[in-house]
XYZ file of C-alpha atoms in Angstrom:
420
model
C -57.290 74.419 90.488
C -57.597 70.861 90.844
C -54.974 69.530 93.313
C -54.296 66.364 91.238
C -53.297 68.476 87.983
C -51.661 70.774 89.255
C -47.888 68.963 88.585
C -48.827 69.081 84.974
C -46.159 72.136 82.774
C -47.721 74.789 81.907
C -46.994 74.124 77.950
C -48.568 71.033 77.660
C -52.314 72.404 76.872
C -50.478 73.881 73.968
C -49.211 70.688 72.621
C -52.762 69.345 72.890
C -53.978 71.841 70.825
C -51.170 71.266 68.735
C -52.286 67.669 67.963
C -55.012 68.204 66.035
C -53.439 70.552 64.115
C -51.016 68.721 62.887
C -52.664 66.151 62.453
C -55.203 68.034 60.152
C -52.189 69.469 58.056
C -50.876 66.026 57.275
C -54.106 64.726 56.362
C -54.489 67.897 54.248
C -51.054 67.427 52.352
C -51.555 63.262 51.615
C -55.118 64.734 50.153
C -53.072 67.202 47.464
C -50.075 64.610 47.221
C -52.982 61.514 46.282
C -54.787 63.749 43.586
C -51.279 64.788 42.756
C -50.394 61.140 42.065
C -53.852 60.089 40.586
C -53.479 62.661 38.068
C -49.699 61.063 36.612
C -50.538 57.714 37.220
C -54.029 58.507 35.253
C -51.477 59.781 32.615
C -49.160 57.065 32.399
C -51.332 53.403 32.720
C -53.706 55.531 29.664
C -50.829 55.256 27.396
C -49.304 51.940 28.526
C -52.472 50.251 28.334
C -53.092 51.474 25.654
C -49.627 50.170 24.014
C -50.211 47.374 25.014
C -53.673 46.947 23.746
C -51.960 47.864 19.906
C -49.434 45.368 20.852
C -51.723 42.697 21.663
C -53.551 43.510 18.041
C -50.264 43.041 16.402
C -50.034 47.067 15.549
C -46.913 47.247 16.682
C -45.998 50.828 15.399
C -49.139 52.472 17.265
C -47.850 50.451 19.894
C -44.142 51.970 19.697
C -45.834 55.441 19.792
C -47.810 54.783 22.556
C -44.875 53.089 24.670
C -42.885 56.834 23.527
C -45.411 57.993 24.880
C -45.469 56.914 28.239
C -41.113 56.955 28.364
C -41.779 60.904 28.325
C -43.825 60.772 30.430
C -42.546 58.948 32.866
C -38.854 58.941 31.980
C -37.260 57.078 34.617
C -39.711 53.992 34.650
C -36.733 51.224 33.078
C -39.541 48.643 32.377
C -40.862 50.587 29.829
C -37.160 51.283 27.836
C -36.835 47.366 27.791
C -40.179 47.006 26.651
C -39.624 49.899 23.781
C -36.129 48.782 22.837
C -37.968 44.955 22.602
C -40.279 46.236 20.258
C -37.451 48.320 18.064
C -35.578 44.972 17.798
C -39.126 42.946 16.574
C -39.624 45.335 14.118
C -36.234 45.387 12.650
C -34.949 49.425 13.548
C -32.200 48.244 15.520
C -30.707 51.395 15.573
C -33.547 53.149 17.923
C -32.929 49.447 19.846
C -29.428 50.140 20.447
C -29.935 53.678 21.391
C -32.556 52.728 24.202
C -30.520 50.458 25.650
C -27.568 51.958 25.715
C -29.294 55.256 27.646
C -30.436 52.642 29.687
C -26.870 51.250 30.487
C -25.803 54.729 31.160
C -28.059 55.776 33.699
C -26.062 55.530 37.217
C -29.603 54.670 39.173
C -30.029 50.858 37.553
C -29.728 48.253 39.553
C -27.172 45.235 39.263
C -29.745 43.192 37.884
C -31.361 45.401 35.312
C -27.641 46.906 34.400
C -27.284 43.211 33.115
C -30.999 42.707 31.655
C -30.101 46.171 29.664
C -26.889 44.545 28.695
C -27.759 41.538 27.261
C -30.933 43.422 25.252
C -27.865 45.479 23.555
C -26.053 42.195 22.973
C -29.366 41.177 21.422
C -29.592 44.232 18.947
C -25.994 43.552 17.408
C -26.961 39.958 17.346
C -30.261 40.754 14.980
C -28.577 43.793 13.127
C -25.713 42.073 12.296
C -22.680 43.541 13.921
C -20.941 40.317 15.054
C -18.064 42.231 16.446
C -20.129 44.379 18.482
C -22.233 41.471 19.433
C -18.792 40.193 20.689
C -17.659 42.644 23.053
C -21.403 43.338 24.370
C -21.805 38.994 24.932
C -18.062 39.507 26.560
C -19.043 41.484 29.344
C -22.021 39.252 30.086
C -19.456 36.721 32.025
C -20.179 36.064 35.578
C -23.890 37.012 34.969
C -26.721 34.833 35.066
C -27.310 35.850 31.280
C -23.740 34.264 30.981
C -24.764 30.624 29.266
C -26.771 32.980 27.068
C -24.402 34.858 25.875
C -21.795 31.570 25.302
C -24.379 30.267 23.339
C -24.975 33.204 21.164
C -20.990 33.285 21.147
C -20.990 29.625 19.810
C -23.812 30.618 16.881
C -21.988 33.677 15.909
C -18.187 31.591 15.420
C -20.121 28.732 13.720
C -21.400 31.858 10.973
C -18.419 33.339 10.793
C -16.426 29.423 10.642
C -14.579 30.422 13.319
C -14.318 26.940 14.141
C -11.549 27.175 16.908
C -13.034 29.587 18.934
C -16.117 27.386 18.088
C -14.618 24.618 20.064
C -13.220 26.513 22.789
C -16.676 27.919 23.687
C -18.026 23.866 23.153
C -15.389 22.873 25.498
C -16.495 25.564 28.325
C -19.753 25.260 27.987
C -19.465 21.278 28.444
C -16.962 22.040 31.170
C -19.690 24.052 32.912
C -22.450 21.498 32.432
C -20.543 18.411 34.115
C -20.058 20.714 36.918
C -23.618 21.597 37.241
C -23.201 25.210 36.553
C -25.677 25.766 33.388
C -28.857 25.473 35.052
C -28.593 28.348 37.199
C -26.314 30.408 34.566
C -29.420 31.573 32.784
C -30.162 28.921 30.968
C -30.937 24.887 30.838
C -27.991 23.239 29.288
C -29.455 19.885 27.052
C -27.291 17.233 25.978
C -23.412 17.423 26.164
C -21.902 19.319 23.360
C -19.275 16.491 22.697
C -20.699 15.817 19.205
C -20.672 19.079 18.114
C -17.500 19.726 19.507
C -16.434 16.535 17.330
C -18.242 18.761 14.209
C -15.871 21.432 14.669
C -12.803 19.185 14.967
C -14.213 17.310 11.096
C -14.553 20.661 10.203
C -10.919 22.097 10.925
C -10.347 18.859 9.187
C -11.082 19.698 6.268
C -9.321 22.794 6.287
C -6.227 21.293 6.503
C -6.914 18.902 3.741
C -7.550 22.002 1.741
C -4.410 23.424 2.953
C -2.823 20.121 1.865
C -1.601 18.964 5.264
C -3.276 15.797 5.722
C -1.148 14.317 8.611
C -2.740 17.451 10.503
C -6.262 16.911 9.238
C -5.971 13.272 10.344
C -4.809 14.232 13.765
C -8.031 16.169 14.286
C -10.308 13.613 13.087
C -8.539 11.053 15.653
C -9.291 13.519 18.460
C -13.088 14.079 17.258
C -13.245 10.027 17.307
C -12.106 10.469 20.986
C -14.162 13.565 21.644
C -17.483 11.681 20.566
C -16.742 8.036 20.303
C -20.448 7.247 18.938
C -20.779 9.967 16.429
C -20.323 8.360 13.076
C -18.590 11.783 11.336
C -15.171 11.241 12.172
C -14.521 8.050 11.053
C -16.758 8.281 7.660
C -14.152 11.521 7.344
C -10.863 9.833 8.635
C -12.017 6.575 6.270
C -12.262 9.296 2.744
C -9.409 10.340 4.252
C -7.080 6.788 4.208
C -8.713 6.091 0.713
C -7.346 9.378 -1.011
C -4.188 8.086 0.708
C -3.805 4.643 -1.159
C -5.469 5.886 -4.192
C -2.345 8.498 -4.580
C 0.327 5.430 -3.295
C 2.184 4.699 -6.219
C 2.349 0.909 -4.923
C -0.694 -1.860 -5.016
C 0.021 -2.569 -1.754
C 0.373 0.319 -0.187
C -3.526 0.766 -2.262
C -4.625 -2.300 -0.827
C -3.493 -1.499 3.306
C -5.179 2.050 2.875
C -7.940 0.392 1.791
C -8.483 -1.691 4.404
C -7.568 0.797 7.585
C -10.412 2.487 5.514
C -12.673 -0.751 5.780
C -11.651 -1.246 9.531
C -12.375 2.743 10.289
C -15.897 2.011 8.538
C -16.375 -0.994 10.389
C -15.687 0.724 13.463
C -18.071 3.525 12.591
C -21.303 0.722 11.673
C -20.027 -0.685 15.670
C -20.502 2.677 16.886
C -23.315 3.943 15.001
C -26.061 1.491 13.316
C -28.349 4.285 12.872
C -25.640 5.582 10.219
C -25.555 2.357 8.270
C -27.168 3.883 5.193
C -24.633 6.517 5.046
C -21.460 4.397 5.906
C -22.997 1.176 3.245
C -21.416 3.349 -0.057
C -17.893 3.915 1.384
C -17.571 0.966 3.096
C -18.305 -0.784 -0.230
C -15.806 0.742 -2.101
C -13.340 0.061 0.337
C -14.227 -3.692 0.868
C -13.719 -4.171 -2.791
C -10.991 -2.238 -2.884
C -8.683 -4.611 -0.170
C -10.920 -8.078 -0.772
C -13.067 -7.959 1.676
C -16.009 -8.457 0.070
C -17.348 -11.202 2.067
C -16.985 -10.139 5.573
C -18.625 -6.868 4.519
C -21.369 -8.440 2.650
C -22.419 -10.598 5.713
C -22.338 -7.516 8.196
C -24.191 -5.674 5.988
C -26.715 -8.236 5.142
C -27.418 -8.546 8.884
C -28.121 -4.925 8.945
C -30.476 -4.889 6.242
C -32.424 -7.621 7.944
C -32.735 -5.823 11.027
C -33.567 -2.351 9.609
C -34.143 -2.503 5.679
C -33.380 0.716 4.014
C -32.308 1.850 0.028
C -29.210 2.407 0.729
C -27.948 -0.734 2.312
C -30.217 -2.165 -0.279
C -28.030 -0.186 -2.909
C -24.460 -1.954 -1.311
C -25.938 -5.483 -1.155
C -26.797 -5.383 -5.154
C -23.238 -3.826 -5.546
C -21.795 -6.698 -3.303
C -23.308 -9.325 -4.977
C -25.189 -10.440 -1.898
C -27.436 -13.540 -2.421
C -31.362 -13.249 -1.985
C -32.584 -14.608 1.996
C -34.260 -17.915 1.835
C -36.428 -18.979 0.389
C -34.722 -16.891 -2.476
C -31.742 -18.636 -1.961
C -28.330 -18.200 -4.033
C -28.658 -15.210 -6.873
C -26.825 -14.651 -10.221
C -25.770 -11.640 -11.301
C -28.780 -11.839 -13.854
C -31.233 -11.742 -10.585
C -29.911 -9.400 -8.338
C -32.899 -7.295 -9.540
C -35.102 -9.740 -7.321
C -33.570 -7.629 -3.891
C -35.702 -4.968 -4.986
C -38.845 -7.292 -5.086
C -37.906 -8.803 -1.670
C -37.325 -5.315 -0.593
C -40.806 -4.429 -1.325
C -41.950 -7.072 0.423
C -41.206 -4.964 3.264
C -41.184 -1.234 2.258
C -43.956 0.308 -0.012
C -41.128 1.772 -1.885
C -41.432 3.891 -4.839
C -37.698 4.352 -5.882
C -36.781 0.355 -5.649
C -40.304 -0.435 -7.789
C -38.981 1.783 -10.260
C -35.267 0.126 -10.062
C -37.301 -3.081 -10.979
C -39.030 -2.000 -13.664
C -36.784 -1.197 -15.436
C -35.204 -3.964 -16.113
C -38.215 -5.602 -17.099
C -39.968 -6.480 -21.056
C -43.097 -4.721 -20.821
C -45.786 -6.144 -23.146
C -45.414 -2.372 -24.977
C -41.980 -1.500 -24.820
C -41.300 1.175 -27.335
C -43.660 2.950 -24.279
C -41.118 1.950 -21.935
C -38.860 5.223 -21.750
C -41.584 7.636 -21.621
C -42.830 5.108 -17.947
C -39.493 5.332 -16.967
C -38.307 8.966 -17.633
C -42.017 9.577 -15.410
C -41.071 7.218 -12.452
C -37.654 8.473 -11.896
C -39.031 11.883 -12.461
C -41.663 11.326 -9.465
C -38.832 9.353 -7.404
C -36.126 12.105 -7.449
C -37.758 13.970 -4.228
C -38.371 10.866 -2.057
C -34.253 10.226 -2.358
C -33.767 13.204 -0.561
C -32.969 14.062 2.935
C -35.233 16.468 5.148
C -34.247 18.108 7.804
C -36.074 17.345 11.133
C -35.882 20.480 12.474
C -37.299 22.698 10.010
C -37.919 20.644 7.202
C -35.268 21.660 4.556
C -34.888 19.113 1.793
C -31.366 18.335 0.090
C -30.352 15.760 -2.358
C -27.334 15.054 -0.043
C -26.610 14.631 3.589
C -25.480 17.149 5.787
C -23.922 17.550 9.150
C -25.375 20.917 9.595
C -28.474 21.866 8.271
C -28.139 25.071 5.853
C -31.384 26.312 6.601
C -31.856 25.949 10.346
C -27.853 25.735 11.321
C -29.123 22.533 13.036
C -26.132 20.180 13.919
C -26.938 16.447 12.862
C -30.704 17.229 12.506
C -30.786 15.131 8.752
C -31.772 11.572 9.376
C -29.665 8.913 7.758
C -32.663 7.826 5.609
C -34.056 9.083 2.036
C -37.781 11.257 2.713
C -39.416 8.225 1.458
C -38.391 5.935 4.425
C -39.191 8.501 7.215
């Protein structure tokens, strides 16, 4: 034996042999365990991919069965119940929706994150189906999430359908809280604008409530604090001014008429300060009221300066009503020529409606044909007086606050269709 190997145990040739061995085994096993693997994962990608693939062609029930498909196969894959339930909500069976994502909330092997994802897809369901009260306790536990601006937003949509308007503005008033302390970028999602003006919306519109309720001391309250809330929306103080005139007009005294009448002047004043943008919307009020209390004159000049820096048919409406003399070169006008503000109006708008104000007025050399023009102009003129919603278009013959087709808050411009 060689001297220098002869310290070596006597055991250790075994574990040499034993090396290779073992090493053979494991190689052997990963070999079975691979094809093992190949063989499910060939299984599972062929009928994702192949969901997806109907998906991407729009076939979205070949695409459910496919997605089925692979869930069975692969039950405990989550990313494919999310994807599933998604597709059960887009095509309108909520109730398969609600059932995948409420086995997904009840497995014990999510994690944090996905419990929450699988939350907020449920809250999503109700939402879409309809269930406002369930959508309300499933948005509930969504607090302290980053889904939680979410689910205050969907919150605020679902108070504003039912006119839930206090719990409206208690929602408005977090969510604003949150965004002056910087929370509602990283809550889920970006936070734009503050949500004083709409929180000012909800005050007009508990207003009005308590008009109908016949407590107008309370419904002018509110409007003071939505004037405070949003100091430059022009709401509040269009409402509070209504308000102070259905005040005088039921005062028994002609006094008492006349100082409603001009707090309601003063409000309107206040509200043209505040809010030029809303002159064609405050001109009709603030008319009534200035001729109301004798203030005529003031009014007139304000408005005049308006209508010189932004010409509209409206202001042009309450300058004819006031009286208002013609610019220069025009000079003074009678009550006979007050008509000629709608030809120095077209001098600057291409305007359909104030042509047809004009006209008729006017001898036409054939005027026994003269009703059948008219009747036809103020036929074709009737759709260019209305408002249009800039958000998704909707056209109304009067303003609104809140757009009944998009639920869009203070997305109708203060000008007729034909002046946009």
């Amino acid at each position: 034996m060689n001297p220098e190997l002869s310290w070596l145990p006597g055991w250790l040739p075994f574990v040499l042999l034993a090396l290779p061995v073992a090493f053979a085994l494991g190689w052997l096993a990963s070999r079975l365990d691979w094809r093992q693997l190949r063989l499910e994962d060939r299984r599972n990608p062929r009928a994702y991919f192949r969901g997806l693939n109907f998906l991407l062609n729009e076939q979205q029930d070949q695409a459910i069965d496919a997605f089925i498909e692979a869930v069975q196969n692969d039950p405990d894959t989550s990313e494919l119940h999310f994807a599933l339930g998604n597709l059960f909500r887009r095509r309108g069976d909520y109730e398969r929706a609600v059932r995948v994502h409420q086995h997904l909330l009840s497995r014990g092997d999510l994690s944090q994150a996905e419990h929450q994802r699988a939350q907020h897809a449920l809250a999503l369901d109700y939402l879409k189906a309809g269930l406002l009260d369930h959508a309300e306790a499933a948005l509930l536990k969504l607090e302290g999430t980053p889904f939680q601006t979410q689910a205050r937003l969907a919150r605020l949509a679902n108070h504003e359908r039912a006119r839930d308007w206090s719990q409206a503005a208690a929602i408005a008033r977090t969510l604003d809280g949150a965004q002056d302390l910087g929370v509602g970028a990283g809550s889920g999602a970006q936070l734009a604008g503050s949500f004083a003006p709409r929180l000012a919306h909800y005050l007009c519109e508990q207003a009005a409530e308590r008009l109908a309720s016949r407590d107008a001391d309370g419904a002018q309250e509110l409007l003071r604090r939505a004037i405070e809330t949003a100091p430059q929306a022009p709401r509040p103080r269009i409402e509070l001014a209504r308000l102070q005139m259905q005040r005088g007009q039921a005062a028994e005294q002609d006094s008492a008429r006349a100082e409603a009448a001009r707090l309601a002047c003063d409000t309107l004043i206040a509200a043209l300060d505040a809010s030029p943008a809303a002159a064609p919307l405050i001109a009709a009020p603030l008319v009534k009221a200035a001729q109301a209390c004798g203030q005529e004159a003031p009014v007139r000049t304000r408005l005049q300066a308006l209508y010189a820096q932004a010409p509209s048919l409206d202001l042009l409406e309450a300058l004819i009503a006031l009286r208002a003399p013609l610019p220069p070169p025009a000079g003074e006008s009678s009550a006979e020529d007050l008509r000629g503000w709608y030809l120095h109006h077209l001098g600057h708008e291409s305007s359909l409606a104030a042509a047809s104000k004009w006209l008729a007025g006017e001898k036409l050399e054939h005027e026994e044909h003269h009703p059948l023009v008219q009747r036809a102009l103020d036929r074709a003129t009737q759709p260019l007086l209305r408002y249009r919603c800039a958000a998704c278009g909707f056209e109304a013959k009067q303003h609104f606050w809140q757009c009944p087709g998009c639920q869009s808050w203070d997305s109708y411009p203060a000008r007729r269709v034909e002046e946009l």
